[in-house]
mmCIF file with all atom_site columns, C-alpha atoms in Angstrom:
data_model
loop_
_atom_site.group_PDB
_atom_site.id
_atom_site.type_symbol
_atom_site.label_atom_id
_atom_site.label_alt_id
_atom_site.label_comp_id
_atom_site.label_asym_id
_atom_site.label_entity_id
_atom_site.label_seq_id
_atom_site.pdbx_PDB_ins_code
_atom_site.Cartn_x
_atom_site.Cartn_y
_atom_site.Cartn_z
_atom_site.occupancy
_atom_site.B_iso_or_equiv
_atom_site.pdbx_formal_charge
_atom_site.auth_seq_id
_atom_site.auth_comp_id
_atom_site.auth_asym_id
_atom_site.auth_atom_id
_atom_site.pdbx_PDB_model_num
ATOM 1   C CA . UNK Z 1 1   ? -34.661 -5.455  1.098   1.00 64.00 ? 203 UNK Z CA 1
ATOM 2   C CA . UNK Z 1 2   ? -37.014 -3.384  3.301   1.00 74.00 ? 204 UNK Z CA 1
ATOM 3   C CA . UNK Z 1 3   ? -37.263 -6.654  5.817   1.00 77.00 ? 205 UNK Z CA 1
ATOM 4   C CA . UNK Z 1 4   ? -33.565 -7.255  5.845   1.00 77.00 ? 206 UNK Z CA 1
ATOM 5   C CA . UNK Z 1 5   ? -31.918 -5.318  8.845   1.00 74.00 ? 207 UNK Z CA 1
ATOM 6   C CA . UNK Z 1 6   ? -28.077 -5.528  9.610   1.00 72.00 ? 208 UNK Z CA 1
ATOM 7   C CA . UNK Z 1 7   ? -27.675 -7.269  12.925  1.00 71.00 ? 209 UNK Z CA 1
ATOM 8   C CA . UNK Z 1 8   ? -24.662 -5.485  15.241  1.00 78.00 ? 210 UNK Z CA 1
ATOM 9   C CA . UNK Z 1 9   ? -22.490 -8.180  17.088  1.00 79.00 ? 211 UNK Z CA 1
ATOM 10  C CA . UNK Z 1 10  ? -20.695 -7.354  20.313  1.00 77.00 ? 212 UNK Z CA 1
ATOM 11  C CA . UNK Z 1 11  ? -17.120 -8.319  18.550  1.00 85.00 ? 213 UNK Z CA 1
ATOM 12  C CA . UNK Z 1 12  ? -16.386 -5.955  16.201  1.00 87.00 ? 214 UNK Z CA 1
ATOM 13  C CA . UNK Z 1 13  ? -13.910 -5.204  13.079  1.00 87.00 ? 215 UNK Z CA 1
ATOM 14  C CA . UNK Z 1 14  ? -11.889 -3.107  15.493  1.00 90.00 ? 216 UNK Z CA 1
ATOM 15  C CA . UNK Z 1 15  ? -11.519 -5.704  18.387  1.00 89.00 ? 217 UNK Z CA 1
ATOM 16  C CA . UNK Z 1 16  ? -11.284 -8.335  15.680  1.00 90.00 ? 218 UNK Z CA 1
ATOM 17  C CA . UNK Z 1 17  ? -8.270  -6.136  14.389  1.00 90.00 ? 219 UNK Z CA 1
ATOM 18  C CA . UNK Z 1 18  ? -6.736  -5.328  17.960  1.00 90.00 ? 220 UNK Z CA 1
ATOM 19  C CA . UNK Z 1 19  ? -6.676  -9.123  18.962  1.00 91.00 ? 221 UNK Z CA 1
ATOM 20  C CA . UNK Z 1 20  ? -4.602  -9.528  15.286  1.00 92.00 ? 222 UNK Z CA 1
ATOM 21  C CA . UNK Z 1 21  ? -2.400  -6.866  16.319  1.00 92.00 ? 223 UNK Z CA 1
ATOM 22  C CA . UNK Z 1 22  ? -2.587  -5.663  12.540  1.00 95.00 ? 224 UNK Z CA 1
ATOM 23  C CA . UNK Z 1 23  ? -5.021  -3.152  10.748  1.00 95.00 ? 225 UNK Z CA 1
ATOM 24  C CA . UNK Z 1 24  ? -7.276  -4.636  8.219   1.00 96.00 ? 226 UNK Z CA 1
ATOM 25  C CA . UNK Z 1 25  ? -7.393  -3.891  4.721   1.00 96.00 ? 227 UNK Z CA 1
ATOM 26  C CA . UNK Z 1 26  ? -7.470  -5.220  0.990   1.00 98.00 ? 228 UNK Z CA 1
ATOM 27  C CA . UNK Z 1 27  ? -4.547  -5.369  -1.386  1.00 98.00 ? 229 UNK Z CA 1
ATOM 28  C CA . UNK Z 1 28  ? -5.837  -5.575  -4.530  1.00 97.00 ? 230 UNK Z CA 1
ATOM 29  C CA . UNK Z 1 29  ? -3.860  -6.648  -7.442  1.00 97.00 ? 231 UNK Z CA 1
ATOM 30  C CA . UNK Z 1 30  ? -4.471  -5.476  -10.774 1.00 97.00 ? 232 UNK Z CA 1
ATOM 31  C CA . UNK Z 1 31  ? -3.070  -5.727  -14.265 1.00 96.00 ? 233 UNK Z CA 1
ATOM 32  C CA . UNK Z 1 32  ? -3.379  -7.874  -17.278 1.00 94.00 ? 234 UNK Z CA 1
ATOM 33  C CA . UNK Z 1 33  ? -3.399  -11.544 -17.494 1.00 92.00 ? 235 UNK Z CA 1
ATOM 34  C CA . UNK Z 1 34  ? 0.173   -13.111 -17.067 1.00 92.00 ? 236 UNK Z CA 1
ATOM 35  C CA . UNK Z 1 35  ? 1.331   -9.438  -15.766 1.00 93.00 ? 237 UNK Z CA 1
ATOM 36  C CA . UNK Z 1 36  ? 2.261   -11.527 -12.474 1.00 93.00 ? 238 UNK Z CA 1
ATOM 37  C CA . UNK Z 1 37  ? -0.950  -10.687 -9.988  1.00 94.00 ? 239 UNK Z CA 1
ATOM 38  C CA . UNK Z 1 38  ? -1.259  -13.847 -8.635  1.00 93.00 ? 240 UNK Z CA 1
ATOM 39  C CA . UNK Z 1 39  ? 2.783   -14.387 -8.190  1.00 95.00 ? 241 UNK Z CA 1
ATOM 40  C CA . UNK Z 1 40  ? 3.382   -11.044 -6.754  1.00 97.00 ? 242 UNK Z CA 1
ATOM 41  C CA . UNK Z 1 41  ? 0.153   -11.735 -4.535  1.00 97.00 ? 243 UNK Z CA 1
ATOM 42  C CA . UNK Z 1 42  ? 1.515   -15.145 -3.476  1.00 97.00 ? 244 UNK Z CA 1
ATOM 43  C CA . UNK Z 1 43  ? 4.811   -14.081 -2.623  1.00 98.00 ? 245 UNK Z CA 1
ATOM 44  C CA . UNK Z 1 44  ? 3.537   -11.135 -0.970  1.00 98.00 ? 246 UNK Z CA 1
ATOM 45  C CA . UNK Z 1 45  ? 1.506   -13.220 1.157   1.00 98.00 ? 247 UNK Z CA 1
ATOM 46  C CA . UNK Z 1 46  ? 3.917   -15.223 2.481   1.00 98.00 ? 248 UNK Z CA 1
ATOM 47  C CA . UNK Z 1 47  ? 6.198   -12.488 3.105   1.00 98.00 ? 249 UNK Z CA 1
ATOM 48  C CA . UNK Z 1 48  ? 3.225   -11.248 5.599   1.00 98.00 ? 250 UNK Z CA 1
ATOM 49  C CA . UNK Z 1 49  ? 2.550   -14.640 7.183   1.00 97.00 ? 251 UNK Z CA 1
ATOM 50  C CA . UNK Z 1 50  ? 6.466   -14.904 8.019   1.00 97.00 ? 252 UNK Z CA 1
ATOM 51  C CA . UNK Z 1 51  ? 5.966   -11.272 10.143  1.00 96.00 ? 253 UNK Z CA 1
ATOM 52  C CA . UNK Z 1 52  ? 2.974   -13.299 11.799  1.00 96.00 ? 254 UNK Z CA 1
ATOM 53  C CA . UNK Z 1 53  ? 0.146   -11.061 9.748   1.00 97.00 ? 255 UNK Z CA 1
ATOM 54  C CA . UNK Z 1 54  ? -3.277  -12.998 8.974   1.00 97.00 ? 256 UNK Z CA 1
ATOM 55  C CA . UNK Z 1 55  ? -4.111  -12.987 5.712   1.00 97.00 ? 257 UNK Z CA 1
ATOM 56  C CA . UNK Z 1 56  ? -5.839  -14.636 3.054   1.00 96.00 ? 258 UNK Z CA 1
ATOM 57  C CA . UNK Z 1 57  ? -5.482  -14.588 -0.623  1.00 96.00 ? 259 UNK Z CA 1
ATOM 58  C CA . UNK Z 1 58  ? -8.650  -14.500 -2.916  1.00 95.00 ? 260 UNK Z CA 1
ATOM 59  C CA . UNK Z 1 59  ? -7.288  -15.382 -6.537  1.00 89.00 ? 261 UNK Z CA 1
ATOM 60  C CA . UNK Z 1 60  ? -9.095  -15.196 -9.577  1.00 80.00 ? 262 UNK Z CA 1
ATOM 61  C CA . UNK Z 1 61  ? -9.087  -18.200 -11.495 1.00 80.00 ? 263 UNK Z CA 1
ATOM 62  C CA . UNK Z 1 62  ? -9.687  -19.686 -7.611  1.00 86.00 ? 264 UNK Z CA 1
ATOM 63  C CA . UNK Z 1 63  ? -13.013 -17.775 -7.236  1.00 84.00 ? 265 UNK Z CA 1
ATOM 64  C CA . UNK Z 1 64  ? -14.021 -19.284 -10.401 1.00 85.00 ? 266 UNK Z CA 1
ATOM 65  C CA . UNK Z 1 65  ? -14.165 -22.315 -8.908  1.00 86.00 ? 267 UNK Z CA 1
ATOM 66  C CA . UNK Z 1 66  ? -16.489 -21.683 -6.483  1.00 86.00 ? 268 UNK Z CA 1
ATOM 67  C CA . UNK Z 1 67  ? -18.180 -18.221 -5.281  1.00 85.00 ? 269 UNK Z CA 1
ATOM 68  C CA . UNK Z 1 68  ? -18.435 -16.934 -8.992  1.00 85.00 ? 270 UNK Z CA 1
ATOM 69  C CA . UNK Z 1 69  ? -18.271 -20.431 -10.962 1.00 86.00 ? 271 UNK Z CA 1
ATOM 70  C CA . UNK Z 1 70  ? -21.392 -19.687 -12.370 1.00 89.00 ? 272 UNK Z CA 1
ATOM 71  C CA . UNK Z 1 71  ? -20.232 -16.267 -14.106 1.00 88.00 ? 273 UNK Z CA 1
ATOM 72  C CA . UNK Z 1 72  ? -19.150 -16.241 -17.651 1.00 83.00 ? 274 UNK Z CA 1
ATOM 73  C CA . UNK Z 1 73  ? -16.456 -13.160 -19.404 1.00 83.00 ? 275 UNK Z CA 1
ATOM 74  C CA . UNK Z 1 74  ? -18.629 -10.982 -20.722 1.00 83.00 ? 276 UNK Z CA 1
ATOM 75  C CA . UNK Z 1 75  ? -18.324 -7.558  -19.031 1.00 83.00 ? 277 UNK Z CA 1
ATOM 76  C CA . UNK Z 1 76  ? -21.441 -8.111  -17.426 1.00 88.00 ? 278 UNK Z CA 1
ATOM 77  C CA . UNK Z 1 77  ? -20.000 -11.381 -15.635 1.00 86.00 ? 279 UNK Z CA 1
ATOM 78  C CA . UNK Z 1 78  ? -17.055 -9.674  -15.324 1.00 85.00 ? 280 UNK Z CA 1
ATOM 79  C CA . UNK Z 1 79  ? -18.603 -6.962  -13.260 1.00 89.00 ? 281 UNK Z CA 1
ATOM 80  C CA . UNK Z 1 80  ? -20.797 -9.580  -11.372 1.00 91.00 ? 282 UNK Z CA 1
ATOM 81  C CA . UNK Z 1 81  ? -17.117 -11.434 -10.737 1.00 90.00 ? 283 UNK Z CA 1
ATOM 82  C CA . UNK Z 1 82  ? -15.735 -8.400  -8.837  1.00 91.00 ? 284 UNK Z CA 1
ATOM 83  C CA . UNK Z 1 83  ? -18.955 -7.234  -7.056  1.00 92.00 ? 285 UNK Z CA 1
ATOM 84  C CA . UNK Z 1 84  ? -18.846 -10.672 -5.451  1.00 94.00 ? 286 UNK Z CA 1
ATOM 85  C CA . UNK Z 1 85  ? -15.228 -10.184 -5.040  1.00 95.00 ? 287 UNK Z CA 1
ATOM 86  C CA . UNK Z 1 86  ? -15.634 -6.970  -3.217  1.00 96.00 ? 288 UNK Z CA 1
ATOM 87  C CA . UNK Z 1 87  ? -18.454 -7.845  -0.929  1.00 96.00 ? 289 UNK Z CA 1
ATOM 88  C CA . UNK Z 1 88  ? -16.320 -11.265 0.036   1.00 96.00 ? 290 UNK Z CA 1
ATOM 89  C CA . UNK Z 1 89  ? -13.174 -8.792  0.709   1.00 96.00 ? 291 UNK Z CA 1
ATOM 90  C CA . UNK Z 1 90  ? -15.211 -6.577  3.097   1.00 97.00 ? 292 UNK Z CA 1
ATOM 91  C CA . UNK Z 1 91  ? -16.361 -9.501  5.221   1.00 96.00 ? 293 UNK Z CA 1
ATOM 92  C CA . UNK Z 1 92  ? -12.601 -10.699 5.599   1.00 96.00 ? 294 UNK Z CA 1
ATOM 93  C CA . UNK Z 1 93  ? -11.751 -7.154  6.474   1.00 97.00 ? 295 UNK Z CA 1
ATOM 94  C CA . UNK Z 1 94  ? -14.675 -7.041  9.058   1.00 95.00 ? 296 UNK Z CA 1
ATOM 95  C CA . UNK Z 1 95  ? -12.896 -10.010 10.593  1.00 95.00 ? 297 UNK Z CA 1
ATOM 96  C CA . UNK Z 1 96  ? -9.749  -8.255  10.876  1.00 96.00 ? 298 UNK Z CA 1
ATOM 97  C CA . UNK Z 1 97  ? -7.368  -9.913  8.077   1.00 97.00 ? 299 UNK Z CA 1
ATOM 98  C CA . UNK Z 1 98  ? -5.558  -8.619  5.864   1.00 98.00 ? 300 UNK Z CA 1
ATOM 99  C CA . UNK Z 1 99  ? -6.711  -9.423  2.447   1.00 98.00 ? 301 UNK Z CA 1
ATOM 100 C CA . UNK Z 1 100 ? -4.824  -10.155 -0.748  1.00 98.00 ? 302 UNK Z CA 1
ATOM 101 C CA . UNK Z 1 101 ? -6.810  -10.161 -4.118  1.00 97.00 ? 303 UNK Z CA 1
ATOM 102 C CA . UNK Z 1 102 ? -5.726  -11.358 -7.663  1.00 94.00 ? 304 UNK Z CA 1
ATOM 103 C CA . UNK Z 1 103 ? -8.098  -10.100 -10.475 1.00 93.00 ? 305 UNK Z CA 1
ATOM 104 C CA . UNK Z 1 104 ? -7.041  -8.515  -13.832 1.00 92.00 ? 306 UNK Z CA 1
ATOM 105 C CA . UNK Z 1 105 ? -10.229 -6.767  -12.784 1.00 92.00 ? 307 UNK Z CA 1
ATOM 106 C CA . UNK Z 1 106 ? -10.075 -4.707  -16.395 1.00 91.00 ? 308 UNK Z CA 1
ATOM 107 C CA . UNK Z 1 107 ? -12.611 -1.458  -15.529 1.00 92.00 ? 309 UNK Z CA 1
ATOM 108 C CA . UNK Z 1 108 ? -11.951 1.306   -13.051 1.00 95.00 ? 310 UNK Z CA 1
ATOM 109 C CA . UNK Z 1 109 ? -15.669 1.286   -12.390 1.00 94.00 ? 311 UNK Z CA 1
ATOM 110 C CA . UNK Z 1 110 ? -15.610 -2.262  -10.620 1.00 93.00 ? 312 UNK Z CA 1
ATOM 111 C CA . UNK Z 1 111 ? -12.162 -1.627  -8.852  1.00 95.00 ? 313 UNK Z CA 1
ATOM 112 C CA . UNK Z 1 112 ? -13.525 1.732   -7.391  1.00 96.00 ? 314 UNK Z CA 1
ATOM 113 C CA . UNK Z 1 113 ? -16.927 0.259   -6.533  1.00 95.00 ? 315 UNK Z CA 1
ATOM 114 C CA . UNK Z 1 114 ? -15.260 -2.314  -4.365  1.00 96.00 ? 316 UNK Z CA 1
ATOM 115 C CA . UNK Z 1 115 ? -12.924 0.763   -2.698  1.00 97.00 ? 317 UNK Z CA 1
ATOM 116 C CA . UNK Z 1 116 ? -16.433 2.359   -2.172  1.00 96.00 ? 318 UNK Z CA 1
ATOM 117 C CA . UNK Z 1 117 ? -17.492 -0.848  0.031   1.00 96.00 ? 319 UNK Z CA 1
ATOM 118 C CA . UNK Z 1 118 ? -14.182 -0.296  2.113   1.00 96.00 ? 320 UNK Z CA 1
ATOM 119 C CA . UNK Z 1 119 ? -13.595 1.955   4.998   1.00 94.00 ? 321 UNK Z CA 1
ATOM 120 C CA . UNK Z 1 120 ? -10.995 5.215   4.432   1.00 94.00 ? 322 UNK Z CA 1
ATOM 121 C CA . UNK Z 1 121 ? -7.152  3.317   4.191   1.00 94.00 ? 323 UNK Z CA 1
ATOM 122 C CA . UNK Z 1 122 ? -8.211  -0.359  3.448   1.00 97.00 ? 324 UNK Z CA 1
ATOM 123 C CA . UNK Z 1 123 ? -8.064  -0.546  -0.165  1.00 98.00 ? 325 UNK Z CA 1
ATOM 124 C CA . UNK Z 1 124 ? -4.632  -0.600  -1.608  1.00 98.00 ? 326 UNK Z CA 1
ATOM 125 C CA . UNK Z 1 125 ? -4.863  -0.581  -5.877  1.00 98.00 ? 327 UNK Z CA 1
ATOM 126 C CA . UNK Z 1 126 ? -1.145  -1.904  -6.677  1.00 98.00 ? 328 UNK Z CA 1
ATOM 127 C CA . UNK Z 1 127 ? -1.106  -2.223  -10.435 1.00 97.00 ? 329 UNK Z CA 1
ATOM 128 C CA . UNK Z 1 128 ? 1.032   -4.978  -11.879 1.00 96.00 ? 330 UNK Z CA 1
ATOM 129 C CA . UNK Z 1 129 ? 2.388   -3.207  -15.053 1.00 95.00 ? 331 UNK Z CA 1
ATOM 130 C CA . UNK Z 1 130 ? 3.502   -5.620  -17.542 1.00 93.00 ? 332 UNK Z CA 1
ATOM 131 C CA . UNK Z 1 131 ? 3.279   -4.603  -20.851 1.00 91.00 ? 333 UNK Z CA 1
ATOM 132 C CA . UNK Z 1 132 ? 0.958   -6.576  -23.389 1.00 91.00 ? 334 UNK Z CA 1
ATOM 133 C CA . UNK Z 1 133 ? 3.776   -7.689  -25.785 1.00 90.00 ? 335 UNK Z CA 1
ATOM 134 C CA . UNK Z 1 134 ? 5.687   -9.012  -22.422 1.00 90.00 ? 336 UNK Z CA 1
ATOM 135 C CA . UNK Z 1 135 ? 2.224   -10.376 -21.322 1.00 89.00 ? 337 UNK Z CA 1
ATOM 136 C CA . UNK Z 1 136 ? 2.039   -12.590 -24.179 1.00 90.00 ? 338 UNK Z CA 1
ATOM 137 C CA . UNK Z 1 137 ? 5.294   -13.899 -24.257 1.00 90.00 ? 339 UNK Z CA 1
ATOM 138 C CA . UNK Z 1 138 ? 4.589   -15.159 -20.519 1.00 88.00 ? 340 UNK Z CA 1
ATOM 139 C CA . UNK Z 1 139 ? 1.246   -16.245 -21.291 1.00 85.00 ? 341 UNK Z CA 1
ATOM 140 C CA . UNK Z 1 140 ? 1.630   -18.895 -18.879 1.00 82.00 ? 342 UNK Z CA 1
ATOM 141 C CA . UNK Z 1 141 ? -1.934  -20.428 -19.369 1.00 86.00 ? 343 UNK Z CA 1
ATOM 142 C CA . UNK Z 1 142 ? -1.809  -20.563 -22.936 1.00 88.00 ? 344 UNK Z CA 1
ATOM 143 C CA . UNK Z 1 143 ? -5.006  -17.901 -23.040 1.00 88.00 ? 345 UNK Z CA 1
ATOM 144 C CA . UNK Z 1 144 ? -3.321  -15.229 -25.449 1.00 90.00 ? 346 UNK Z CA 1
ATOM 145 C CA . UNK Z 1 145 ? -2.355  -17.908 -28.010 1.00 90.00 ? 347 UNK Z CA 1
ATOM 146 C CA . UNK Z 1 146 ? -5.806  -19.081 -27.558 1.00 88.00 ? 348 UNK Z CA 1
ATOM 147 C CA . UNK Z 1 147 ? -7.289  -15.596 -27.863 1.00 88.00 ? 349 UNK Z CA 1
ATOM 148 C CA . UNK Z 1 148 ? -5.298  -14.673 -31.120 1.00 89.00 ? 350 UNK Z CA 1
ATOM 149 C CA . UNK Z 1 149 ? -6.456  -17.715 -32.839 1.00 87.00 ? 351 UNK Z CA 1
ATOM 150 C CA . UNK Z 1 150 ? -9.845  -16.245 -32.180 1.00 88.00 ? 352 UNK Z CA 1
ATOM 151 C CA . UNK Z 1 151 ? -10.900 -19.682 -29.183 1.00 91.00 ? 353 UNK Z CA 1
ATOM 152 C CA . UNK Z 1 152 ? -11.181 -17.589 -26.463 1.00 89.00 ? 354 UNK Z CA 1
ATOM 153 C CA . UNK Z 1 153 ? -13.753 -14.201 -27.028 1.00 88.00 ? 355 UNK Z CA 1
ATOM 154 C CA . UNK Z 1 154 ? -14.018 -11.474 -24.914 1.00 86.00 ? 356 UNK Z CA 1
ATOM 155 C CA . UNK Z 1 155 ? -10.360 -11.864 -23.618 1.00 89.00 ? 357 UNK Z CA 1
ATOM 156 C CA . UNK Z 1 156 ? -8.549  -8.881  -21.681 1.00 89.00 ? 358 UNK Z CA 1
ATOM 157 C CA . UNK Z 1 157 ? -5.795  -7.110  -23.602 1.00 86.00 ? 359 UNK Z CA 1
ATOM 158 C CA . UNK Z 1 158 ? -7.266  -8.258  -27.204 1.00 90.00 ? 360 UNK Z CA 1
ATOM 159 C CA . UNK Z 1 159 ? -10.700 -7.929  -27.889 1.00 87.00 ? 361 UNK Z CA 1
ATOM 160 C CA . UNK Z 1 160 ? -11.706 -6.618  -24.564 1.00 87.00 ? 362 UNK Z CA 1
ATOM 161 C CA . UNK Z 1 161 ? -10.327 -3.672  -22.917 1.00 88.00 ? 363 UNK Z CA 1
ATOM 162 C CA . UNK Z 1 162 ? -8.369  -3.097  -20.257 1.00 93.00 ? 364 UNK Z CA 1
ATOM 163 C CA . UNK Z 1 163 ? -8.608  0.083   -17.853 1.00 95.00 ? 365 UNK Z CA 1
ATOM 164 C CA . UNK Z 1 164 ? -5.295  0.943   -16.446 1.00 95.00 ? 366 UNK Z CA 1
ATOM 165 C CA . UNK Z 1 165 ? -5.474  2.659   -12.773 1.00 96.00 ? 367 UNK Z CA 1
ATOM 166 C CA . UNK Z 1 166 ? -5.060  6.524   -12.844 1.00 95.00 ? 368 UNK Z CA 1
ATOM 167 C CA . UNK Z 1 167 ? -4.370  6.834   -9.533  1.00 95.00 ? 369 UNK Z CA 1
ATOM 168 C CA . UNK Z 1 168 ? -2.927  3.549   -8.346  1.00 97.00 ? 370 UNK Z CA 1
ATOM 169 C CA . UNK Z 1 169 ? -1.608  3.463   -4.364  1.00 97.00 ? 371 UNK Z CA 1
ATOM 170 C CA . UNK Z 1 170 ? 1.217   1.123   -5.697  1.00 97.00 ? 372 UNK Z CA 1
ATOM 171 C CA . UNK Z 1 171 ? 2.669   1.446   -9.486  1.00 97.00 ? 373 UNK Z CA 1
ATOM 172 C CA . UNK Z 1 172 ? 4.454   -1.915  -10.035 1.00 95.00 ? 374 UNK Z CA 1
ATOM 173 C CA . UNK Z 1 173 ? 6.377   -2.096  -13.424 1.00 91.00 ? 375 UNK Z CA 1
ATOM 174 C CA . UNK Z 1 174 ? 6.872   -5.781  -13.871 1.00 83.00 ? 376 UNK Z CA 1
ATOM 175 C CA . UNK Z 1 175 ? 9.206   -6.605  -16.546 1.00 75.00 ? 377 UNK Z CA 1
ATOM 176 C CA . UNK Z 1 176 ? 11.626  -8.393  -15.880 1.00 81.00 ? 378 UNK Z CA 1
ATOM 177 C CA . UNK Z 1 177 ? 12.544  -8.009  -12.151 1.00 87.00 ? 379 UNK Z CA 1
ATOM 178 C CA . UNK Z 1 178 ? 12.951  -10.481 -9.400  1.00 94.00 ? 380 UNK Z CA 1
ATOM 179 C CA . UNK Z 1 179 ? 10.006  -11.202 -7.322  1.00 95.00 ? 381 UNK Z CA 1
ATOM 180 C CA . UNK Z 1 180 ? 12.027  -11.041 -4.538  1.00 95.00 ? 382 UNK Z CA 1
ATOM 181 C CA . UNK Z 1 181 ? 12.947  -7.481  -5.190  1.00 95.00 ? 383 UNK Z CA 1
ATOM 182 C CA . UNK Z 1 182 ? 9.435   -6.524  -6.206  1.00 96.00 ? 384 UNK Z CA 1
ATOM 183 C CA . UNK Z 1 183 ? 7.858   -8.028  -3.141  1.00 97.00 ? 385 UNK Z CA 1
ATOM 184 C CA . UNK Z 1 184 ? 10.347  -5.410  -1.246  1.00 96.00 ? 386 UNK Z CA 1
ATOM 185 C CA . UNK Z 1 185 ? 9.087   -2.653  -3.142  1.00 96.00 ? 387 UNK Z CA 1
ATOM 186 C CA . UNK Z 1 186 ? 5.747   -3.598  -2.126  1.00 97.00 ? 388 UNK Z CA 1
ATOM 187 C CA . UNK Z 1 187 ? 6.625   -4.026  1.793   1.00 97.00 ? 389 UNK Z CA 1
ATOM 188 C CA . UNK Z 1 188 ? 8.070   -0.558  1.378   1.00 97.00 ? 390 UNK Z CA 1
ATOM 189 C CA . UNK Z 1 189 ? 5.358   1.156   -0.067  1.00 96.00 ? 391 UNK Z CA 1
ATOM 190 C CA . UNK Z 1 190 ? 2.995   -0.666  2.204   1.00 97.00 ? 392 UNK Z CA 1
ATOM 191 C CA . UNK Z 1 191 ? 5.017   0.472   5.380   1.00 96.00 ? 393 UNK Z CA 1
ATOM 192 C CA . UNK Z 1 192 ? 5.301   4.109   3.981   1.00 96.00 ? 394 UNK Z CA 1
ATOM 193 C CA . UNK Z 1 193 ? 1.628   4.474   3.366   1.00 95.00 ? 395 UNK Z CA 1
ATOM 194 C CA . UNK Z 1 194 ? 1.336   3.596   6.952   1.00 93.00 ? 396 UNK Z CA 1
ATOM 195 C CA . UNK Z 1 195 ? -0.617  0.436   5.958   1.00 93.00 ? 397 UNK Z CA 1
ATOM 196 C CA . UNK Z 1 196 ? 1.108   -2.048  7.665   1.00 89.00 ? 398 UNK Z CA 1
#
């Protein structure tokens, strides 16, 4: 990389993020598969867009389609999956949005490297707390059912682990409750962290 030099434009993140009227950062949802990420992020989203933020929402099985449809689920891929992830997310935040991510994302190590890319207040870690039992009775792709009958390897939550947050910014138990009422609870917490 020693002829590769990072090339300072006259617009930066910060006028990027003035012009928006809005402070950049990422959002990134975490949690097992069918805890309601992608949902949560969705609704979230649009909840933002209504109070005239600019967003975008990067979604896992989305990204799989494209930037990282090369990748398979081993942890390796899986690690390769969020570094892409990450770097993507820092570029959007350079531009001024406000990003929204989706990615069980299963090891601290990846979620903390891509908080590592970020500047001081623009990573949010909101874990989506669904239990596994309530996980599985969701399983709204079909994976777990596919994963017990041993068709799927490598699968989060059953033969691959899963590392909760320690420290999450946002602790969403998801359950049973409304989205509506759980996209509130995020607002709130956003607001009161000064984020938004």
């Amino acid at each position: 990389m020693s002829n590769i030099v990072w090339h300072q434009h006259a617009v930066d993140k910060r006028s990027r993020s003035e012009q928006k009227g809005q402070k950049p950062l990422v959002i990134w949802f975490t949690g097992l598969s069918g805890a309601g990420k992608s949902t949560l992020a969705g609704a979230l989203e649009q909840a933002l867009a209504a109070q005239g933020k600019h967003t975008y929402l990067l979604d896992g099985d989305n990204v799989r389609h494209g930037l990282c449809g090369d990748l398979g689920f081993d942890d390796a891929a899986r690690q390769e999956n969020i570094r892409r992830v990450g770097e993507v997310a820092k570029l959007m935040v350079d531009a001024g949005l406000i990003v929204l991510t989706a990615f069980i994302s299963p090891f601290r190590a990846e979620r903390e490297l891509v908080r590592n890319l970020l500047g001081e207040g623009e990573f949010v870690e909101v874990f989506v707390d669904a239990p596994l039992s309530v996980c599985e009775e969701r399983d709204p792709k079909g994976l777990y059912k596919k994963a017990r009958a041993g068709e799927i390897r490598n699968f989060t939550g059953i033969d691959s682990a899963y590392e909760a947050p320690e420290n999450p910014e946002i602790h969403l138990l998801n359950a049973g409750k409304p989205v509506e009422a759980l996209v509130d609870e995020l607002l709130t917490a956003l607001r009161q962290g000064n984020y938004l």
